[in-house]
Amino acid sequence: MRISGNTIFIPGATSGIGLALAMALRDKGNTVIVGGRRQHLLDQIAADHDLATIAIDTADPASISAAARQVSAEHPNLNVLVTMAGIMRVEDWTRSGFAEGAAEIVTTNLLGPIRLIDAFLDQLLAQPDATIMTVSSGLAFAPLKVTPTYNATKAAIHLLSESIRLQLAGTSVDVVELEPPAVQTDLMPGQRESAFAMPLDAFVGEVMGLIEAQPDATEIQVERVKFLRYGEARGDYDQVVATLNQADPHGK
Ligand SMILES: NC(=O)c1ccc[n+]([C@@H]2O[C@H](COP(=O)([O-])OP(=O)(O)OC[C@H]3O[C@@H](n4cnc5c(N)ncnc54)[C@H](OP(=O)(O)O)[C@@H]3O)[C@@H](O)[C@H]2O)c1
């Protein structure tokens, strides 16, 4: 993905990584459209940061279709989709009663990106140079005990990204997977203050540097995520899992 000159839709950018990435990409000369459910934040972002906004609930197929129609009408040059929206919840799988909550996580974190890519694919394929950026996690590669369904959805996003990259080879659409480590956002209670999480500005700064230096990269990996990402390849996976789960009860 080139660092400038794109028109980028980021559903899931009313806060956290999405918002910080939206502002960094705007500063590099991209047109960025911010999506999310919280209308008061969308209004504030439009006023404070001069970014276009679109209301979207990525857990709702009708909302995704409506947003795709709106983006197509208002931003016909759209060439980058970042499937950022995600939720992370602690679950207890030692007692029954977790299925409903797990289904909500799957709906947002896995079905959401699938439905977004489906809704935006034709628009992206019509551009000479386009990118789908998926968002997995270091937890796609090593499990945090307290968030089983979250880990599973992010592992699925990794394999989905690898698979559709193979199918889309030879088209104008590249597939890039962003693999964040723990980052200081409001994804989980207390995470913004966690000493185990990377400061948001440092994370996004490193991501921008990687995109700029390696426009053809298929995975965007800051240094901090490599501990989790490559445990199996290094041969220290068991130690990685043990360290991850004793570091912090919330894994941050
Ligand atoms: N922070 C980390 O440590 C970390 C690590 C690895 C991966 N990630 C991934 O990075 C992504 C962003 O997370 P974050 O850390 O920046 O957390 P965050 O601040 O909570 O941001 C989550 C974003 O997703 C949006 N969202 C959630 N459900 C949505 C829905 N149904 N429809 C539309 N938007 C929805 C939220 O907007 P609204 O509430 O306004 O809809 C918000 O903008 C997530 O996919 C997360 O899994 C984060």
PDB file of C-alpha atoms and ligand atoms in Angstrom:
ATOM      1  CA  MET A   1       0.000   0.000   0.000  1.00  0.00           C
ATOM      2  CA  ARG A   2       1.412   3.393  -0.916  1.00  0.00           C
ATOM      3  CA  ILE A   3       1.649   5.910   1.897  1.00  0.00           C
ATOM      4  CA  SER A   4      -0.145   8.833   0.209  1.00  0.00           C
ATOM      5  CA  GLY A   5      -2.675   9.686  -2.459  1.00  0.00           C
ATOM      6  CA  ASN A   6      -5.292   7.126  -1.366  1.00  0.00           C
ATOM      7  CA  THR A   7      -8.964   7.452  -0.497  1.00  0.00           C
ATOM      8  CA  ILE A   8      -9.384   5.305   2.611  1.00  0.00           C
ATOM      9  CA  PHE A   9     -12.465   4.122   4.527  1.00  0.00           C
ATOM     10  CA  ILE A  10     -11.818   2.983   8.115  1.00  0.00           C
ATOM     11  CA  PRO A  11     -14.939   1.556   9.774  1.00  0.00           C
ATOM     12  CA  GLY A  12     -13.907   1.429  13.439  1.00  0.00           C
ATOM     13  CA  ALA A  13     -12.048   4.748  13.661  1.00  0.00           C
ATOM     14  CA  THR A  14     -14.072   6.722  16.199  1.00  0.00           C
ATOM     15  CA  SER A  15     -11.393   5.921  18.803  1.00  0.00           C
ATOM     16  CA  GLY A  16      -8.139   4.103  19.479  1.00  0.00           C
ATOM     17  CA  ILE A  17      -5.924   2.716  16.726  1.00  0.00           C
ATOM     18  CA  GLY A  18      -8.416   3.543  13.971  1.00  0.00           C
ATOM     19  CA  LEU A  19      -8.656   7.239  14.850  1.00  0.00           C
ATOM     20  CA  ALA A  20      -4.900   7.651  15.353  1.00  0.00           C
ATOM     21  CA  LEU A  21      -4.206   5.864  12.055  1.00  0.00           C
ATOM     22  CA  ALA A  22      -6.847   7.991  10.296  1.00  0.00           C
ATOM     23  CA  MET A  23      -5.145  11.200  11.408  1.00  0.00           C
ATOM     24  CA  ALA A  24      -1.662   9.937  10.539  1.00  0.00           C
ATOM     25  CA  LEU A  25      -2.824   8.878   7.070  1.00  0.00           C
ATOM     26  CA  ARG A  26      -4.605  12.196   6.536  1.00  0.00           C
ATOM     27  CA  ASP A  27      -1.385  14.017   7.463  1.00  0.00           C
ATOM     28  CA  LYS A  28       0.435  12.040   4.741  1.00  0.00           C
ATOM     29  CA  GLY A  29      -1.907  13.311   2.034  1.00  0.00           C
ATOM     30  CA  ASN A  30      -4.688  10.730   1.976  1.00  0.00           C
ATOM     31  CA  THR A  31      -8.433  11.345   1.958  1.00  0.00           C
ATOM     32  CA  VAL A  32      -9.737   9.442   4.990  1.00  0.00           C
ATOM     33  CA  ILE A  33     -13.335   8.585   5.843  1.00  0.00           C
ATOM     34  CA  VAL A  34     -13.951   7.588   9.460  1.00  0.00           C
ATOM     35  CA  GLY A  35     -16.711   5.085  10.289  1.00  0.00           C
ATOM     36  CA  GLY A  36     -18.299   3.897  13.520  1.00  0.00           C
ATOM     37  CA  ARG A  37     -21.501   3.717  15.515  1.00  0.00           C
ATOM     38  CA  ARG A  38     -21.065   6.541  18.028  1.00  0.00           C
ATOM     39  CA  GLN A  39     -22.578   9.528  16.250  1.00  0.00           C
ATOM     40  CA  HIS A  40     -21.394  12.061  18.850  1.00  0.00           C
ATOM     41  CA  LEU A  41     -17.797  10.971  18.210  1.00  0.00           C
ATOM     42  CA  LEU A  42     -18.291  11.098  14.444  1.00  0.00           C
ATOM     43  CA  ASP A  43     -19.610  14.671  14.797  1.00  0.00           C
ATOM     44  CA  GLN A  44     -16.696  15.641  17.022  1.00  0.00           C
ATOM     45  CA  ILE A  45     -14.135  14.072  14.655  1.00  0.00           C
ATOM     46  CA  ALA A  46     -15.642  15.887  11.669  1.00  0.00           C
ATOM     47  CA  ALA A  47     -15.505  19.188  13.543  1.00  0.00           C
ATOM     48  CA  ASP A  48     -12.094  18.801  15.220  1.00  0.00           C
ATOM     49  CA  HIS A  49     -10.096  16.955  12.588  1.00  0.00           C
ATOM     50  CA  ASP A  50     -11.726  17.883   9.280  1.00  0.00           C
ATOM     51  CA  LEU A  51     -12.269  14.222   8.357  1.00  0.00           C
ATOM     52  CA  ALA A  52     -15.265  12.835   6.439  1.00  0.00           C
ATOM     53  CA  THR A  53     -17.412  10.495   8.527  1.00  0.00           C
ATOM     54  CA  ILE A  54     -20.012   7.804   7.899  1.00  0.00           C
ATOM     55  CA  ALA A  55     -22.179   6.076  10.493  1.00  0.00           C
ATOM     56  CA  ILE A  56     -21.872   2.315  10.275  1.00  0.00           C
ATOM     57  CA  ASP A  57     -22.579  -0.706  12.478  1.00  0.00           C
ATOM     58  CA  THR A  58     -20.407  -3.501  11.136  1.00  0.00           C
ATOM     59  CA  ALA A  59     -22.441  -6.067  13.085  1.00  0.00           C
ATOM     60  CA  ASP A  60     -25.464  -5.190  10.922  1.00  0.00           C
ATOM     61  CA  PRO A  61     -25.424  -6.316   7.256  1.00  0.00           C
ATOM     62  CA  ALA A  62     -27.973  -3.646   6.250  1.00  0.00           C
ATOM     63  CA  SER A  63     -25.827  -0.903   7.785  1.00  0.00           C
ATOM     64  CA  ILE A  64     -22.762  -2.190   5.892  1.00  0.00           C
ATOM     65  CA  SER A  65     -24.688  -2.164   2.594  1.00  0.00           C
ATOM     66  CA  ALA A  66     -25.965   1.362   3.231  1.00  0.00           C
ATOM     67  CA  ALA A  67     -22.468   2.613   4.091  1.00  0.00           C
ATOM     68  CA  ALA A  68     -21.033   1.000   0.954  1.00  0.00           C
ATOM     69  CA  ARG A  69     -23.643   2.791  -1.186  1.00  0.00           C
ATOM     70  CA  GLN A  70     -22.870   6.091   0.553  1.00  0.00           C
ATOM     71  CA  VAL A  71     -19.093   5.717   0.144  1.00  0.00           C
ATOM     72  CA  SER A  72     -19.505   4.764  -3.513  1.00  0.00           C
ATOM     73  CA  ALA A  73     -21.660   7.864  -4.152  1.00  0.00           C
ATOM     74  CA  GLU A  74     -19.596  10.339  -2.121  1.00  0.00           C
ATOM     75  CA  HIS A  75     -16.093   8.921  -2.609  1.00  0.00           C
ATOM     76  CA  PRO A  76     -15.953   7.165  -5.990  1.00  0.00           C
ATOM     77  CA  ASN A  77     -12.123   7.070  -5.808  1.00  0.00           C
ATOM     78  CA  LEU A  78     -12.116   4.885  -2.713  1.00  0.00           C
ATOM     79  CA  ASN A  79      -9.194   2.483  -3.073  1.00  0.00           C
ATOM     80  CA  VAL A  80      -8.412   1.374   0.500  1.00  0.00           C
ATOM     81  CA  LEU A  81     -10.690  -0.403   2.993  1.00  0.00           C
ATOM     82  CA  VAL A  82      -9.372  -0.931   6.543  1.00  0.00           C
ATOM     83  CA  THR A  83     -11.526  -3.431   8.474  1.00  0.00           C
ATOM     84  CA  MET A  84     -10.645  -1.973  11.863  1.00  0.00           C
ATOM     85  CA  ALA A  85     -13.848  -2.377  13.940  1.00  0.00           C
ATOM     86  CA  GLY A  86     -13.429  -4.920  16.707  1.00  0.00           C
ATOM     87  CA  ILE A  87     -14.455  -5.835  20.248  1.00  0.00           C
ATOM     88  CA  MET A  88     -12.598  -7.789  22.946  1.00  0.00           C
ATOM     89  CA  ARG A  89     -14.274  -9.361  25.956  1.00  0.00           C
ATOM     90  CA  VAL A  90     -13.197 -11.570  28.841  1.00  0.00           C
ATOM     91  CA  GLU A  91     -15.037 -14.926  28.831  1.00  0.00           C
ATOM     92  CA  ASP A  92     -15.240 -17.914  31.163  1.00  0.00           C
ATOM     93  CA  TRP A  93     -15.415 -21.139  29.179  1.00  0.00           C
ATOM     94  CA  THR A  94     -15.306 -23.302  32.333  1.00  0.00           C
ATOM     95  CA  ARG A  95     -19.031 -22.666  32.870  1.00  0.00           C
ATOM     96  CA  SER A  96     -21.750 -22.838  30.261  1.00  0.00           C
ATOM     97  CA  GLY A  97     -23.509 -19.681  29.178  1.00  0.00           C
ATOM     98  CA  PHE A  98     -20.817 -18.120  26.996  1.00  0.00           C
ATOM     99  CA  ALA A  99     -22.292 -18.853  23.550  1.00  0.00           C
ATOM    100  CA  GLU A 100     -24.358 -15.714  23.138  1.00  0.00           C
ATOM    101  CA  GLY A 101     -21.472 -13.405  24.009  1.00  0.00           C
ATOM    102  CA  ALA A 102     -19.126 -15.401  21.807  1.00  0.00           C
ATOM    103  CA  ALA A 103     -21.534 -15.018  18.879  1.00  0.00           C
ATOM    104  CA  GLU A 104     -21.437 -11.232  19.308  1.00  0.00           C
ATOM    105  CA  ILE A 105     -17.641 -11.231  19.153  1.00  0.00           C
ATOM    106  CA  VAL A 106     -17.657 -13.425  16.030  1.00  0.00           C
ATOM    107  CA  THR A 107     -20.294 -11.191  14.412  1.00  0.00           C
ATOM    108  CA  THR A 108     -18.212  -8.042  14.857  1.00  0.00           C
ATOM    109  CA  ASN A 109     -14.659  -9.377  14.521  1.00  0.00           C
ATOM    110  CA  LEU A 110     -15.069 -12.006  11.799  1.00  0.00           C
ATOM    111  CA  LEU A 111     -18.406 -11.642  10.018  1.00  0.00           C
ATOM    112  CA  GLY A 112     -17.948  -7.845  10.054  1.00  0.00           C
ATOM    113  CA  PRO A 113     -14.751  -7.886   7.955  1.00  0.00           C
ATOM    114  CA  ILE A 114     -16.189 -10.619   5.695  1.00  0.00           C
ATOM    115  CA  ARG A 115     -19.316  -8.563   5.012  1.00  0.00           C
ATOM    116  CA  LEU A 116     -17.326  -5.343   4.584  1.00  0.00           C
ATOM    117  CA  ILE A 117     -14.989  -6.909   2.039  1.00  0.00           C
ATOM    118  CA  ASP A 118     -17.974  -8.351   0.173  1.00  0.00           C
ATOM    119  CA  ALA A 119     -19.738  -4.984   0.108  1.00  0.00           C
ATOM    120  CA  PHE A 120     -16.684  -2.978  -1.029  1.00  0.00           C
ATOM    121  CA  LEU A 121     -14.940  -5.476  -3.308  1.00  0.00           C
ATOM    122  CA  ASP A 122     -16.401  -4.318  -6.626  1.00  0.00           C
ATOM    123  CA  GLN A 123     -15.536  -0.720  -5.863  1.00  0.00           C
ATOM    124  CA  LEU A 124     -11.960  -1.711  -4.978  1.00  0.00           C
ATOM    125  CA  LEU A 125     -11.533  -3.959  -8.028  1.00  0.00           C
ATOM    126  CA  ALA A 126     -12.535  -1.034 -10.258  1.00  0.00           C
ATOM    127  CA  GLN A 127      -9.524   0.984  -9.055  1.00  0.00           C
ATOM    128  CA  PRO A 128      -6.112   0.567 -10.692  1.00  0.00           C
ATOM    129  CA  ASP A 129      -4.382   0.232  -7.303  1.00  0.00           C
ATOM    130  CA  ALA A 130      -6.354  -0.850  -4.239  1.00  0.00           C
ATOM    131  CA  THR A 131      -5.790  -2.345  -0.780  1.00  0.00           C
ATOM    132  CA  ILE A 132      -7.789  -4.292   1.767  1.00  0.00           C
ATOM    133  CA  MET A 133      -6.142  -3.853   5.160  1.00  0.00           C
ATOM    134  CA  THR A 134      -7.339  -6.410   7.706  1.00  0.00           C
ATOM    135  CA  VAL A 135      -6.628  -6.090  11.437  1.00  0.00           C
ATOM    136  CA  SER A 136      -5.638  -9.210  13.357  1.00  0.00           C
ATOM    137  CA  SER A 137      -3.589  -9.205  16.583  1.00  0.00           C
ATOM    138  CA  GLY A 138      -0.570 -10.746  18.243  1.00  0.00           C
ATOM    139  CA  LEU A 139      -3.229 -12.891  19.923  1.00  0.00           C
ATOM    140  CA  ALA A 140      -3.880 -14.551  16.554  1.00  0.00           C
ATOM    141  CA  PHE A 141      -0.572 -16.336  17.136  1.00  0.00           C
ATOM    142  CA  ALA A 142      -0.564 -17.077  20.883  1.00  0.00           C
ATOM    143  CA  PRO A 143      -3.648 -17.378  23.115  1.00  0.00           C
ATOM    144  CA  LEU A 144      -4.549 -15.069  25.960  1.00  0.00           C
ATOM    145  CA  LYS A 145      -6.396 -17.354  28.366  1.00  0.00           C
ATOM    146  CA  VAL A 146      -9.159 -14.939  29.303  1.00  0.00           C
ATOM    147  CA  THR A 147     -10.313 -14.067  25.751  1.00  0.00           C
ATOM    148  CA  PRO A 148     -10.817 -17.341  23.824  1.00  0.00           C
ATOM    149  CA  THR A 149     -13.297 -16.135  21.206  1.00  0.00           C
ATOM    150  CA  TYR A 150     -11.375 -12.921  20.556  1.00  0.00           C
ATOM    151  CA  ASN A 151      -8.180 -14.923  19.967  1.00  0.00           C
ATOM    152  CA  ALA A 152     -10.043 -17.288  17.638  1.00  0.00           C
ATOM    153  CA  THR A 153     -11.536 -14.470  15.562  1.00  0.00           C
ATOM    154  CA  LYS A 154      -8.131 -12.854  15.127  1.00  0.00           C
ATOM    155  CA  ALA A 155      -6.536 -16.189  14.134  1.00  0.00           C
ATOM    156  CA  ALA A 156      -9.348 -16.513  11.593  1.00  0.00           C
ATOM    157  CA  ILE A 157      -8.616 -13.019  10.267  1.00  0.00           C
ATOM    158  CA  HIS A 158      -4.983 -14.041   9.762  1.00  0.00           C
ATOM    159  CA  LEU A 159      -5.869 -17.107   7.675  1.00  0.00           C
ATOM    160  CA  LEU A 160      -8.617 -15.212   5.860  1.00  0.00           C
ATOM    161  CA  SER A 161      -6.072 -12.554   4.890  1.00  0.00           C
ATOM    162  CA  GLU A 162      -3.592 -15.171   3.689  1.00  0.00           C
ATOM    163  CA  SER A 163      -6.323 -16.941   1.684  1.00  0.00           C
ATOM    164  CA  ILE A 164      -7.895 -13.965  -0.064  1.00  0.00           C
ATOM    165  CA  ARG A 165      -4.447 -12.591  -0.897  1.00  0.00           C
ATOM    166  CA  LEU A 166      -3.931 -15.771  -2.951  1.00  0.00           C
ATOM    167  CA  GLN A 167      -7.308 -15.381  -4.667  1.00  0.00           C
ATOM    168  CA  LEU A 168      -6.819 -11.683  -5.412  1.00  0.00           C
ATOM    169  CA  ALA A 169      -3.284 -12.098  -6.773  1.00  0.00           C
ATOM    170  CA  GLY A 170      -3.352 -10.822 -10.317  1.00  0.00           C
ATOM    171  CA  THR A 171      -6.072  -8.269  -9.571  1.00  0.00           C
ATOM    172  CA  SER A 172      -5.495  -4.642  -8.601  1.00  0.00           C
ATOM    173  CA  VAL A 173      -6.348  -5.410  -4.953  1.00  0.00           C
ATOM    174  CA  ASP A 174      -3.580  -6.089  -2.419  1.00  0.00           C
ATOM    175  CA  VAL A 175      -4.302  -7.607   0.992  1.00  0.00           C
ATOM    176  CA  VAL A 176      -2.312  -6.270   3.954  1.00  0.00           C
ATOM    177  CA  GLU A 177      -2.717  -7.558   7.511  1.00  0.00           C
ATOM    178  CA  LEU A 178      -2.059  -5.193  10.402  1.00  0.00           C
ATOM    179  CA  GLU A 179      -0.965  -7.222  13.449  1.00  0.00           C
ATOM    180  CA  PRO A 180      -0.994  -4.983  16.533  1.00  0.00           C
ATOM    181  CA  PRO A 181       0.529  -6.027  19.855  1.00  0.00           C
ATOM    182  CA  ALA A 182      -1.197  -4.769  23.013  1.00  0.00           C
ATOM    183  CA  VAL A 183      -1.713  -1.034  22.468  1.00  0.00           C
ATOM    184  CA  GLN A 184      -2.972   1.565  24.959  1.00  0.00           C
ATOM    185  CA  THR A 185      -6.598   2.078  23.858  1.00  0.00           C
ATOM    186  CA  ASP A 186     -10.037   1.582  25.412  1.00  0.00           C
ATOM    187  CA  LEU A 187     -10.482  -1.851  23.785  1.00  0.00           C
ATOM    188  CA  MET A 188     -10.628  -3.407  27.281  1.00  0.00           C
ATOM    189  CA  PRO A 189     -11.196  -1.766  30.671  1.00  0.00           C
ATOM    190  CA  GLY A 190      -7.901  -0.426  32.060  1.00  0.00           C
ATOM    191  CA  GLN A 191      -5.980  -1.021  28.823  1.00  0.00           C
ATOM    192  CA  ARG A 192      -5.294   2.639  28.150  1.00  0.00           C
ATOM    193  CA  GLU A 193      -3.213   2.810  31.357  1.00  0.00           C
ATOM    194  CA  SER A 194      -1.611  -0.632  31.098  1.00  0.00           C
ATOM    195  CA  ALA A 195       2.186  -0.725  31.361  1.00  0.00           C
ATOM    196  CA  PHE A 196       2.118  -3.916  29.285  1.00  0.00           C
ATOM    197  CA  ALA A 197       0.566  -2.130  26.300  1.00  0.00           C
ATOM    198  CA  MET A 198       2.398   0.019  23.737  1.00  0.00           C
ATOM    199  CA  PRO A 199       1.642   3.761  23.721  1.00  0.00           C
ATOM    200  CA  LEU A 200      -0.770   4.514  20.868  1.00  0.00           C
ATOM    201  CA  ASP A 201       1.314   7.264  19.259  1.00  0.00           C
ATOM    202  CA  ALA A 202       4.444   5.099  19.237  1.00  0.00           C
ATOM    203  CA  PHE A 203       2.500   2.223  17.685  1.00  0.00           C
ATOM    204  CA  VAL A 204       0.937   4.291  14.903  1.00  0.00           C
ATOM    205  CA  GLY A 205       4.242   6.083  14.247  1.00  0.00           C
ATOM    206  CA  GLU A 206       5.992   2.738  13.769  1.00  0.00           C
ATOM    207  CA  VAL A 207       3.153   1.470  11.546  1.00  0.00           C
ATOM    208  CA  MET A 208       3.378   4.548   9.313  1.00  0.00           C
ATOM    209  CA  GLY A 209       7.133   4.104   9.036  1.00  0.00           C
ATOM    210  CA  LEU A 210       6.677   0.463   8.002  1.00  0.00           C
ATOM    211  CA  ILE A 211       4.057   1.324   5.356  1.00  0.00           C
ATOM    212  CA  GLU A 212       6.328   4.030   3.972  1.00  0.00           C
ATOM    213  CA  ALA A 213       9.458   1.852   3.960  1.00  0.00           C
ATOM    214  CA  GLN A 214       7.757  -1.335   2.703  1.00  0.00           C
ATOM    215  CA  PRO A 215       4.786  -0.448   0.470  1.00  0.00           C
ATOM    216  CA  ASP A 216       4.622  -4.077  -0.734  1.00  0.00           C
ATOM    217  CA  ALA A 217       4.555  -5.634   2.758  1.00  0.00           C
ATOM    218  CA  THR A 218       1.781  -8.179   3.279  1.00  0.00           C
ATOM    219  CA  GLU A 219       1.926  -8.067   7.094  1.00  0.00           C
ATOM    220  CA  ILE A 220       2.549  -4.945   9.156  1.00  0.00           C
ATOM    221  CA  GLN A 221       4.451  -6.004  12.263  1.00  0.00           C
ATOM    222  CA  VAL A 222       5.902  -3.547  14.734  1.00  0.00           C
ATOM    223  CA  GLU A 223       8.851  -4.894  16.734  1.00  0.00           C
ATOM    224  CA  ARG A 224       6.712  -5.467  19.840  1.00  0.00           C
ATOM    225  CA  VAL A 225       4.416  -7.994  18.169  1.00  0.00           C
ATOM    226  CA  LYS A 226       7.194 -10.312  17.024  1.00  0.00           C
ATOM    227  CA  PHE A 227       7.431 -11.971  20.447  1.00  0.00           C
ATOM    228  CA  LEU A 228       3.891 -13.319  19.937  1.00  0.00           C
ATOM    229  CA  ARG A 229       3.953 -13.591  16.136  1.00  0.00           C
ATOM    230  CA  TYR A 230       7.015 -15.798  15.818  1.00  0.00           C
ATOM    231  CA  GLY A 231       6.981 -17.950  18.955  1.00  0.00           C
ATOM    232  CA  GLU A 232       6.191 -21.108  17.013  1.00  0.00           C
ATOM    233  CA  ALA A 233       8.807 -20.356  14.332  1.00  0.00           C
ATOM    234  CA  ARG A 234      11.460 -19.630  16.979  1.00  0.00           C
ATOM    235  CA  GLY A 235      10.538 -22.785  18.890  1.00  0.00           C
ATOM    236  CA  ASP A 236       9.656 -20.984  22.134  1.00  0.00           C
ATOM    237  CA  TYR A 237       5.851 -21.022  21.743  1.00  0.00           C
ATOM    238  CA  ASP A 238       5.187 -22.664  25.135  1.00  0.00           C
ATOM    239  CA  GLN A 239       7.303 -20.028  26.859  1.00  0.00           C
ATOM    240  CA  VAL A 240       5.514 -17.250  24.933  1.00  0.00           C
ATOM    241  CA  VAL A 241       2.106 -18.569  26.031  1.00  0.00           C
ATOM    242  CA  ALA A 242       3.272 -18.879  29.646  1.00  0.00           C
ATOM    243  CA  THR A 243       4.762 -15.373  29.687  1.00  0.00           C
ATOM    244  CA  LEU A 244       1.717 -13.834  28.007  1.00  0.00           C
ATOM    245  CA  ASN A 245      -0.658 -15.329  30.536  1.00  0.00           C
ATOM    246  CA  GLN A 246       1.323 -14.533  33.639  1.00  0.00           C
ATOM    247  CA  ALA A 247       2.223 -10.978  32.595  1.00  0.00           C
ATOM    248  CA  ASP A 248      -1.150  -9.484  33.338  1.00  0.00           C
ATOM    249  CA  PRO A 249      -4.552 -11.050  34.049  1.00  0.00           C
ATOM    250  CA  HIS A 250      -5.893  -9.120  31.046  1.00  0.00           C
ATOM    251  CA  GLY A 251      -2.797  -9.845  28.961  1.00  0.00           C
ATOM    252  CA  LYS A 252      -1.875  -6.246  28.362  1.00  0.00           C
TER     253      LYS A 252
HETATM  254  N1  LIG B   1      -5.529  -2.152  21.359  1.00  0.00           N
HETATM  255  C1  LIG B   1      -4.963  -3.356  21.248  1.00  0.00           C
HETATM  256  O1  LIG B   1      -4.235  -3.809  22.143  1.00  0.00           O
HETATM  257  C2  LIG B   1      -5.184  -4.171  20.016  1.00  0.00           C
HETATM  258  C3  LIG B   1      -4.323  -5.247  19.788  1.00  0.00           C
HETATM  259  C4  LIG B   1      -4.539  -6.045  18.664  1.00  0.00           C
HETATM  260  C5  LIG B   1      -5.575  -5.760  17.800  1.00  0.00           C
HETATM  261  N2  LIG B   1      -6.387  -4.685  18.062  1.00  0.00           N
HETATM  262  C6  LIG B   1      -7.506  -4.454  17.133  1.00  0.00           C
HETATM  263  O2  LIG B   1      -7.501  -3.112  16.693  1.00  0.00           O
HETATM  264  C7  LIG B   1      -8.830  -2.744  16.357  1.00  0.00           C
HETATM  265  C8  LIG B   1      -9.150  -1.400  17.003  1.00  0.00           C
HETATM  266  O3  LIG B   1      -9.172  -1.574  18.406  1.00  0.00           O
HETATM  267  P1  LIG B   1      -8.730  -0.429  19.430  1.00  0.00           P
HETATM  268  O4  LIG B   1      -7.704  -0.997  20.301  1.00  0.00           O
HETATM  269  O5  LIG B   1      -8.461   0.821  18.708  1.00  0.00           O
HETATM  270  O6  LIG B   1     -10.047  -0.311  20.353  1.00  0.00           O
HETATM  271  P2  LIG B   1     -11.183   0.817  20.472  1.00  0.00           P
HETATM  272  O7  LIG B   1     -10.606   2.134  20.821  1.00  0.00           O
HETATM  273  O8  LIG B   1     -12.221   0.207  21.357  1.00  0.00           O
HETATM  274  O9  LIG B   1     -11.738   0.936  18.990  1.00  0.00           O
HETATM  275  C9  LIG B   1     -12.649   0.042  18.463  1.00  0.00           C
HETATM  276  C10 LIG B   1     -13.308   0.707  17.285  1.00  0.00           C
HETATM  277  O10 LIG B   1     -14.175  -0.251  16.674  1.00  0.00           O
HETATM  278  C11 LIG B   1     -15.424   0.355  16.506  1.00  0.00           C
HETATM  279  N3  LIG B   1     -16.472  -0.659  16.547  1.00  0.00           N
HETATM  280  C12 LIG B   1     -16.655  -1.651  17.443  1.00  0.00           C
HETATM  281  N4  LIG B   1     -17.759  -2.346  17.133  1.00  0.00           N
HETATM  282  C13 LIG B   1     -18.265  -1.765  16.013  1.00  0.00           C
HETATM  283  C14 LIG B   1     -19.402  -2.012  15.210  1.00  0.00           C
HETATM  284  N5  LIG B   1     -20.276  -3.000  15.486  1.00  0.00           N
HETATM  285  N6  LIG B   1     -19.619  -1.205  14.143  1.00  0.00           N
HETATM  286  C15 LIG B   1     -18.763  -0.209  13.837  1.00  0.00           C
HETATM  287  N7  LIG B   1     -17.676   0.071  14.550  1.00  0.00           N
HETATM  288  C16 LIG B   1     -17.438  -0.703  15.635  1.00  0.00           C
HETATM  289  C17 LIG B   1     -15.564   1.386  17.620  1.00  0.00           C
HETATM  290  O11 LIG B   1     -16.438   2.427  17.213  1.00  0.00           O
HETATM  291  P3  LIG B   1     -17.952   2.654  17.754  1.00  0.00           P
HETATM  292  O12 LIG B   1     -17.998   2.149  19.163  1.00  0.00           O
HETATM  293  O13 LIG B   1     -18.154   4.144  17.621  1.00  0.00           O
HETATM  294  O14 LIG B   1     -18.796   1.870  16.811  1.00  0.00           O
HETATM  295  C18 LIG B   1     -14.142   1.923  17.694  1.00  0.00           C
HETATM  296  O15 LIG B   1     -13.961   2.949  16.753  1.00  0.00           O
HETATM  297  C19 LIG B   1      -9.732  -3.879  16.803  1.00  0.00           C
HETATM  298  O16 LIG B   1     -10.030  -4.712  15.689  1.00  0.00           O
HETATM  299  C20 LIG B   1      -8.861  -4.645  17.777  1.00  0.00           C
HETATM  300  O17 LIG B   1      -9.208  -5.989  17.891  1.00  0.00           O
HETATM  301  C21 LIG B   1      -6.219  -3.889  19.139  1.00  0.00           C
END
